[in-house]
Short mmCIF file of C-alpha atoms in Angstrom, two decimals:
data_model
loop_
_atom_site.label_atom_id
_atom_site.label_comp_id
_atom_site.label_asym_id
_atom_site.label_seq_id
_atom_site.Cartn_x
_atom_site.Cartn_y
_atom_site.Cartn_z
CA MET A 1169 19.90 38.49 308.68
CA LYS A 1170 21.21 37.48 305.28
CA VAL A 1171 24.96 37.72 304.77
CA SER A 1172 26.58 37.68 301.33
CA VAL A 1173 30.02 36.16 301.12
CA GLN A 1174 32.07 36.47 297.96
CA ALA A 1175 35.06 34.22 297.42
CA VAL A 1176 37.95 35.83 295.60
CA ALA A 1177 40.95 33.86 294.40
CA VAL A 1178 43.95 35.23 292.55
CA TRP A 1179 45.33 32.69 290.11
CA GLY A 1180 46.61 34.83 287.24
CA LYS A 1181 44.71 35.28 284.01
CA ILE A 1182 42.96 31.90 284.07
CA ALA A 1183 41.65 30.33 287.28
CA PRO A 1184 41.74 26.54 287.52
CA SER A 1185 38.32 24.93 287.34
CA HIS A 1186 37.09 23.79 290.75
CA SER A 1187 33.65 22.19 290.69
CA ILE A 1188 33.08 21.51 294.40
CA THR A 1189 32.07 17.94 295.23
CA ALA A 1190 32.97 17.89 298.95
CA ILE A 1191 33.26 20.51 301.66
CA MET A 1192 34.46 20.51 305.26
CA ILE A 1193 35.16 23.16 307.90
CA THR A 1194 37.87 22.77 310.53
CA ASP A 1195 37.03 22.56 314.24
CA ASP A 1196 38.36 26.09 314.84
CA GLN A 1197 36.04 27.33 312.07
CA GLN A 1198 38.86 29.30 310.43
CA THR A 1199 39.52 27.08 307.42
CA ILE A 1200 37.16 25.63 304.82
CA VAL A 1201 38.42 22.67 302.77
CA THR A 1202 36.83 21.86 299.42
CA GLY A 1203 37.35 18.89 297.12
CA SER A 1204 36.56 19.10 293.43
CA GLN A 1205 35.43 17.12 290.43
CA GLU A 1206 38.81 17.95 288.86
CA GLY A 1207 40.77 16.22 291.66
CA GLN A 1208 41.89 19.37 293.49
CA ILE A 1209 41.71 20.21 297.18
CA CYS A 1210 41.45 23.88 298.11
CA LEU A 1211 41.99 25.53 301.47
CA TRP A 1212 40.08 28.73 302.18
CA GLU A 1213 40.50 31.10 305.12
CA LEU A 1214 37.27 32.13 306.85
CA SER A 1215 37.54 35.34 308.88
CA SER A 1216 35.43 36.23 311.90
CA GLU A 1217 33.60 38.70 309.59
CA LEU A 1218 32.66 35.70 307.37
CA LYS A 1219 34.97 36.77 304.53
CA ILE A 1220 36.49 33.94 302.54
CA SER A 1221 39.92 34.12 300.90
CA SER A 1222 41.95 31.45 299.16
CA LYS A 1223 44.94 30.00 300.99
CA GLU A 1224 46.20 27.24 298.73
CA ILE A 1225 45.21 24.69 296.12
CA ILE A 1226 46.56 21.15 296.07
CA PHE A 1227 46.87 19.28 292.77
CA GLY A 1228 47.73 15.63 292.20
CA HIS A 1229 44.63 13.49 292.53
CA THR A 1230 43.78 11.68 289.32
CA ALA A 1231 40.09 11.26 290.22
CA SER A 1232 37.36 13.41 291.72
CA VAL A 1233 37.60 14.25 295.42
CA THR A 1234 34.18 13.16 296.66
CA CYS A 1235 34.88 12.86 300.39
CA LEU A 1236 36.92 14.77 302.97
CA ALA A 1237 37.69 13.64 306.54
CA LYS A 1238 39.55 15.01 309.54
CA ALA A 1239 42.37 13.04 311.11
CA ARG A 1240 42.12 12.32 314.81
CA GLU A 1241 44.93 12.95 317.27
#
């Protein structure tokens, strides 16, 4: 079964560029984290119906985000 998932983000008239260079999913499989060529980190909510919606975008890195890792307890 093929499932299409469309990501929709509301940023105003112009969305920030976000060329994904790294991706990670949380252990609970409810959040996807992406890093970008532009130095941003985005958090996306993943529903049980496999719908993706934007949660937040983090700015501040001055270089590309090429790796993501989870912290241990």
